Coordinates of N, CA and C in Angstrom, one line a residue:
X109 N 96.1 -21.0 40.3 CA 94.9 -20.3 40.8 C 94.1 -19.8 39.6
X110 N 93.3 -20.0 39.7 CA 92.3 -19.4 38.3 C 90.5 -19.1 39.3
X111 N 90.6 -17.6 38.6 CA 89.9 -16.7 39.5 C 88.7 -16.2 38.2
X112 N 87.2 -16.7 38.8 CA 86.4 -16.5 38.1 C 85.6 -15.0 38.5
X113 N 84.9 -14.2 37.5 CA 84.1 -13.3 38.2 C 83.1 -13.1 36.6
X114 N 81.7 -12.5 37.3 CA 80.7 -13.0 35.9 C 81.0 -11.4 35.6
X115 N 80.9 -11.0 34.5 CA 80.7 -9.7 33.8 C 79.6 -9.0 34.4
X116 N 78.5 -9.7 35.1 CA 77.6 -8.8 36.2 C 77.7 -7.7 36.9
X117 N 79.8 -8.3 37.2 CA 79.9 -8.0 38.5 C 81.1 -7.4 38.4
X118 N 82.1 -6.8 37.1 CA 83.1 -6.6 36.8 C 83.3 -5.0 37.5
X119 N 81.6 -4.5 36.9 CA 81.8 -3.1 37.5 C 81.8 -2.3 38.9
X120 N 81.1 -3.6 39.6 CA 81.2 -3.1 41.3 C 83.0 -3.6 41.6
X121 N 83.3 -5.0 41.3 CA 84.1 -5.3 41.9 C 85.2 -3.9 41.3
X122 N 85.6 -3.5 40.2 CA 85.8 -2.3 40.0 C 86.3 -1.0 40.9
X123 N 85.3 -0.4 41.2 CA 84.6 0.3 42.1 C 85.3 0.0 43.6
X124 N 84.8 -0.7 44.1 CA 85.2 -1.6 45.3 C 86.6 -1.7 46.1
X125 N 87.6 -2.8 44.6 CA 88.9 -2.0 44.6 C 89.8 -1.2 44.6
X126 N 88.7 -0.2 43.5 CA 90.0 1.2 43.6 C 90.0 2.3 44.9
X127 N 88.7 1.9 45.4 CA 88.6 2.8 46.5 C 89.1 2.1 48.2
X128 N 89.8 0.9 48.1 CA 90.9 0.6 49.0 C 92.2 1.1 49.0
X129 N 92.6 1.7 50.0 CA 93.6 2.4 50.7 C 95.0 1.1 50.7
X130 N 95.4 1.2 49.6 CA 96.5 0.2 50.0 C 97.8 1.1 49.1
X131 N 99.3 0.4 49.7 CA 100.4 1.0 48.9 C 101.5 -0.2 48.6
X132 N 102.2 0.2 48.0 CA 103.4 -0.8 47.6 C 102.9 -2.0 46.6
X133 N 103.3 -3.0 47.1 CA 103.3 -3.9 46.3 C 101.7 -4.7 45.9
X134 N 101.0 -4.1 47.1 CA 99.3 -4.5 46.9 C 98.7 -3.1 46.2
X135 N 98.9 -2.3 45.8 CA 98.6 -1.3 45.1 C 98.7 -1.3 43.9
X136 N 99.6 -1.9 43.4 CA 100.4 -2.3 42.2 C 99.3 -3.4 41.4
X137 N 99.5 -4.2 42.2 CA 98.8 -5.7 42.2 C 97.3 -5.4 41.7
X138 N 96.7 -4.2 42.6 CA 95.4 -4.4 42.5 C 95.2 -3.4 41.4
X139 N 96.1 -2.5 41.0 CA 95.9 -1.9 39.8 C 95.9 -2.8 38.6
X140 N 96.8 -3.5 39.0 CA 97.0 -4.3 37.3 C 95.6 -4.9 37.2
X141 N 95.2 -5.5 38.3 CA 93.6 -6.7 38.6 C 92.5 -5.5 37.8
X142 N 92.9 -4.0 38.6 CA 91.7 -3.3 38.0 C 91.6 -3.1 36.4
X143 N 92.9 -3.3 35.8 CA 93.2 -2.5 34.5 C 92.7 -4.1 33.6
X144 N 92.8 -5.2 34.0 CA 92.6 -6.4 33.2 C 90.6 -6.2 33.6
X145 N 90.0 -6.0 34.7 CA 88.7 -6.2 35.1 C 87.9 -5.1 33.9
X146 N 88.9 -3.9 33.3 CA 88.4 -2.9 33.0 C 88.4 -3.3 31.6
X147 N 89.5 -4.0 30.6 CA 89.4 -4.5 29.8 C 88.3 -5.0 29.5
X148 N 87.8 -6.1 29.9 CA 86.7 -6.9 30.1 C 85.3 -6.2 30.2
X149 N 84.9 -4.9 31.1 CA 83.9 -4.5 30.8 C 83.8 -3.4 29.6
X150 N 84.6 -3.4 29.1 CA 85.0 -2.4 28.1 C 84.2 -3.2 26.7
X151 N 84.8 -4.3 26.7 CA 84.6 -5.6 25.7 C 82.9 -6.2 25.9
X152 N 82.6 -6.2 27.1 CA 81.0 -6.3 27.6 C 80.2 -5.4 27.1
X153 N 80.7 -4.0 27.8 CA 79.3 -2.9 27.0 C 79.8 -2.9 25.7
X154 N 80.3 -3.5 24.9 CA 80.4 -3.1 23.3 C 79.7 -4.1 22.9
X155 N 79.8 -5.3 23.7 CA 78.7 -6.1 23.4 C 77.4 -6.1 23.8
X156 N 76.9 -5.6 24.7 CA 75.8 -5.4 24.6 C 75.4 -3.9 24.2
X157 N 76.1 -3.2 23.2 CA 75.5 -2.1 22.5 C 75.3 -3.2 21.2
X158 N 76.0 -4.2 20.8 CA 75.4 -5.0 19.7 C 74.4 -5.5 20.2
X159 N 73.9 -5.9 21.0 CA 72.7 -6.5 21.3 C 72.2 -5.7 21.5
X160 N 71.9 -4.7 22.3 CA 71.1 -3.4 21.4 C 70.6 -2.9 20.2
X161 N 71.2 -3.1 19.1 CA 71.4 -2.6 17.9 C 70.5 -3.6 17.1
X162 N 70.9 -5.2 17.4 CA 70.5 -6.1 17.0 C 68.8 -6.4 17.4
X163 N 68.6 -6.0 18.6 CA 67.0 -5.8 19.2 C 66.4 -4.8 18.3
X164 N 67.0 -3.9 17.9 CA 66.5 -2.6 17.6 C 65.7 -2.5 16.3
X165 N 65.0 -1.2 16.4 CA 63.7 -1.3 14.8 C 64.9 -0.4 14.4
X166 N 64.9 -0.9 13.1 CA 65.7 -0.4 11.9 C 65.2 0.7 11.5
X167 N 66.3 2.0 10.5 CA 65.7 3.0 10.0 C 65.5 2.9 8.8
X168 N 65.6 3.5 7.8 CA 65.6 3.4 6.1 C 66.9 3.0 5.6
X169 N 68.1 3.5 6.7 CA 69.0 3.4 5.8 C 69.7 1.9 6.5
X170 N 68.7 0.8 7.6 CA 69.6 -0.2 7.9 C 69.8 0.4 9.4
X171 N 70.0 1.4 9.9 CA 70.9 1.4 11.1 C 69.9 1.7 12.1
X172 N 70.1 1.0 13.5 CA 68.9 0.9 15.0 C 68.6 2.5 14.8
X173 N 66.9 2.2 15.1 CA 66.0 4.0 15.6 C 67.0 3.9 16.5
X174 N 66.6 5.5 17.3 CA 67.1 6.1 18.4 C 66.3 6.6 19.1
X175 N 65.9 6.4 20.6 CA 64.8 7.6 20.9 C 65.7 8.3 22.1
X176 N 65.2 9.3 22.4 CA 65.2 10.5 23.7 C 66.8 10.8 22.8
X177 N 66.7 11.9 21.8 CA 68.1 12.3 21.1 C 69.0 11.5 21.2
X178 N 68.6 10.2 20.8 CA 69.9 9.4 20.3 C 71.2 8.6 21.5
X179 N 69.8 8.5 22.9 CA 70.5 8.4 23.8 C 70.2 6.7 24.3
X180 N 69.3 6.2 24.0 CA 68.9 4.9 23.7 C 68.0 4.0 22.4
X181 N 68.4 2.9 22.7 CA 68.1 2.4 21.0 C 66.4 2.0 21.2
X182 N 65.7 2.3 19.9 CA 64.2 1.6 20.1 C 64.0 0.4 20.0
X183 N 63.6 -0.4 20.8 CA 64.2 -1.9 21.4 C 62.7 -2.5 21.0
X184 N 62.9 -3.6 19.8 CA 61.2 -4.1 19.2 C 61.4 -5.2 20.4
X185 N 61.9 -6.0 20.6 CA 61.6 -6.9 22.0 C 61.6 -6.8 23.4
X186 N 61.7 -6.6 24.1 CA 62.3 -5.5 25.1 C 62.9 -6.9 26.2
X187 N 61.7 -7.9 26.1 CA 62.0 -9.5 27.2 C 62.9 -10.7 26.5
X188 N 63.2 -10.1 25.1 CA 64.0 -11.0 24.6 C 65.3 -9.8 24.6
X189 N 65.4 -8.9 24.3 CA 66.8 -8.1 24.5 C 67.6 -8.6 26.3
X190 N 66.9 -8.2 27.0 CA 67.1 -8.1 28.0 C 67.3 -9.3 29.0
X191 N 66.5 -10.6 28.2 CA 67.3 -12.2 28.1 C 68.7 -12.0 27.6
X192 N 69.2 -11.6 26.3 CA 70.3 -11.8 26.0 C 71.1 -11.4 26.6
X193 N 71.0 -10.1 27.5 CA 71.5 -8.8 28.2 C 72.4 -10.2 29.4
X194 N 71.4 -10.5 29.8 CA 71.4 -11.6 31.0 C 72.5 -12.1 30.6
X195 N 72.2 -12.9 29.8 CA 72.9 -14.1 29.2 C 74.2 -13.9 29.2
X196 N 74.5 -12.4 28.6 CA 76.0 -12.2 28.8 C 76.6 -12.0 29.9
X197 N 75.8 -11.0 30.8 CA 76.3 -11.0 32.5 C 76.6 -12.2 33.2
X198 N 75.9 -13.4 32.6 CA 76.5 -14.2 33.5 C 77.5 -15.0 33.3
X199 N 78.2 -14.9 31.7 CA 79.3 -15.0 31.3 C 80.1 -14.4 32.3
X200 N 81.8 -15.5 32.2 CA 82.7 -15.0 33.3 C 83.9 -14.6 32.8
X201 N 84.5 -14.1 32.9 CA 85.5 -13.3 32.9 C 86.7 -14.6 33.6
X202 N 87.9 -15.7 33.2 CA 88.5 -16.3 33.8 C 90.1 -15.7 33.8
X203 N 90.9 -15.5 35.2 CA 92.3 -15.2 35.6 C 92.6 -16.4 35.5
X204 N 93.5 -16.6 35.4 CA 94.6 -17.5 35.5 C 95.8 -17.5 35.9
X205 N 96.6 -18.6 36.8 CA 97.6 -18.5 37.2 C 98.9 -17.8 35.9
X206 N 99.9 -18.5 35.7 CA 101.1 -17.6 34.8 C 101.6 -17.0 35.4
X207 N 101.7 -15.6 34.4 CA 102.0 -14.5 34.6 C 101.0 -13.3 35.8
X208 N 99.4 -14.1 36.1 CA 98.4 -13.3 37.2 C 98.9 -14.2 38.4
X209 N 99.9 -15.2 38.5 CA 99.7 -16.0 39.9 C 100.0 -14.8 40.7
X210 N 101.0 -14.0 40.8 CA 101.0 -13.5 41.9 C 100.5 -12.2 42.3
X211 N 100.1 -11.5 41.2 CA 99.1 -10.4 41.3 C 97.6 -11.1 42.2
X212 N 96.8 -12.3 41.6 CA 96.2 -12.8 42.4 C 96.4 -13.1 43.3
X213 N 97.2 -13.3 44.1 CA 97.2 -14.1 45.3 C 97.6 -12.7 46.2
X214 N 98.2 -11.7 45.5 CA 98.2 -10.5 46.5 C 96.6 -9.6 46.3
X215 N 95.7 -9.5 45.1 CA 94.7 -9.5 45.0 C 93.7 -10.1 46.5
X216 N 94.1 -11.4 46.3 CA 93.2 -12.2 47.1 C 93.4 -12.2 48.7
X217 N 94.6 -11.8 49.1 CA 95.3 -11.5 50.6 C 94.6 -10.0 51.3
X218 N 94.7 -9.4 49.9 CA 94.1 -7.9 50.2 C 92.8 -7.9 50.5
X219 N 92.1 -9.0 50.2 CA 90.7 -9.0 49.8 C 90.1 -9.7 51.4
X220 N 91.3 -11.5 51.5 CA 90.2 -12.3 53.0 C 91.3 -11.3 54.1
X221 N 91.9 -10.7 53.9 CA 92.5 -9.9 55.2 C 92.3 -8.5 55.4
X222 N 91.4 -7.9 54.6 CA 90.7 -6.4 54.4 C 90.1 -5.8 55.9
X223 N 90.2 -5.0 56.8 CA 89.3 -4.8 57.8 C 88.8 -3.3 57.7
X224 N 88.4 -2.9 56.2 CA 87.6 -2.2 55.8 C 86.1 -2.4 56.4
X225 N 85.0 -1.6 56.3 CA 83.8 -2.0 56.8 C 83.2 -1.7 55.5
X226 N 82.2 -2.7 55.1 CA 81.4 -2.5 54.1 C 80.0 -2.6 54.1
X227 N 79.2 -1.8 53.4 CA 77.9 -2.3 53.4 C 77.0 -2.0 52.4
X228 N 75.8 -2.5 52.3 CA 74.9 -1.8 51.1 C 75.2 -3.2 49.9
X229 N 75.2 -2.6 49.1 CA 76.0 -3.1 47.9 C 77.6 -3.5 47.8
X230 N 78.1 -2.5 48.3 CA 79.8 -2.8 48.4 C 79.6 -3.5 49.4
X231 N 79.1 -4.3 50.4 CA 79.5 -5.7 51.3 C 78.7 -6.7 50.4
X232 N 78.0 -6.7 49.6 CA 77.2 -7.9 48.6 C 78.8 -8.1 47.7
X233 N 79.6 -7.0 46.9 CA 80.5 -7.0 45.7 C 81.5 -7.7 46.3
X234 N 81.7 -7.4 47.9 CA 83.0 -7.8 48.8 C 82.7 -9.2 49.0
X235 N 81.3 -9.7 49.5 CA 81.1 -11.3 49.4 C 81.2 -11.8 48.5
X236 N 81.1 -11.7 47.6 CA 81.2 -12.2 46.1 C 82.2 -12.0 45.8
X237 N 83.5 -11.0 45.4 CA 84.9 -11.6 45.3 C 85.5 -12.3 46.4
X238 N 85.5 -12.5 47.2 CA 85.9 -13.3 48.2 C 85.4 -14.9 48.0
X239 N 84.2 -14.9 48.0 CA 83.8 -16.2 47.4 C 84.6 -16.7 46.4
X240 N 84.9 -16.0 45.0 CA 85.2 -16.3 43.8 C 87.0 -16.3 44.4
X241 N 87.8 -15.7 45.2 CA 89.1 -15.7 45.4 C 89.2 -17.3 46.2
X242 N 88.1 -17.7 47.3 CA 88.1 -18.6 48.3 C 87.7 -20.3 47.3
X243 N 86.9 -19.9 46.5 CA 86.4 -21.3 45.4 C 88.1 -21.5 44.3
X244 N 88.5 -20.6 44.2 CA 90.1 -20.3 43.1 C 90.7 -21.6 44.1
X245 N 90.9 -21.2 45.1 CA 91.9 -22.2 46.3 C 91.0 -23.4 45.8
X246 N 90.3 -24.0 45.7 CA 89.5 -25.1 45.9 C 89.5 -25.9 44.5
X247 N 89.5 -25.7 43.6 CA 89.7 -26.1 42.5 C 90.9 -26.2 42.0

């Protein structure tokens, strides 16, 4: 099984997860899934604070302006930063069977047998891993 998900989407599915009511062996499961998902966005916003940095008007000494106290960077492109921004979101994040076969597949049981109710956004994040657990079977 190999389980795709784009960096878009690392932080709802996140979210989504931890806030399911489960115990034992699917709790476990979905901890480890959240602790590898968290990895990954961890590795994401560092990269796009380089692409930040890299957009950014330089100061005297070489390093990105800052504006509103150093709380975001002064961005000379703003439609080409925020292409790249893109670009990386839709990079994927890939599981793989191994040592994740069975964490996924309890992952994935928790997920098409859920009778949680969702909506808003968290039923968009719930369509979309399910999709990405349902396409894993298929390939």
């Amino acid at each position: 099984m190999q389980v795709k998900i784009k960096h878009g989407q690392i932080g709802q599915a996140i979210d989504l997860l931890f806030h399911l009511s489960l115990k034992g062996k699917q709790s476990r499961h979905r901890t480890t899934f959240i602790k590898k998902l968290t990895e990954r966005l961890q590795e994401v916003e560092g990269q796009r604070k380089d692409l930040a940095k890299e957009h950014s008007f330089l100061d005297e000494e070489g390093n990105p302006k800052m504006l509103e106290n150093g709380k975001r960077y002064d961005i000379k492109d703003m439609e080409a930063f925020q292409k790249d921004v893109q670009e990386l979101y839709e990079e994927e994040l890939v599981l793989e069977g191994g040592d994740n076969q069975s964490m996924l597949m309890t992952v994935k049981e928790v997920l098409l047998t859920s009778e949680e109710a969702f909506s808003g956004n968290e039923a968009l994040t719930y369509d979309y891993l399910c999709e990405q657990f349902e396409e894993a079977d298929q390939s």
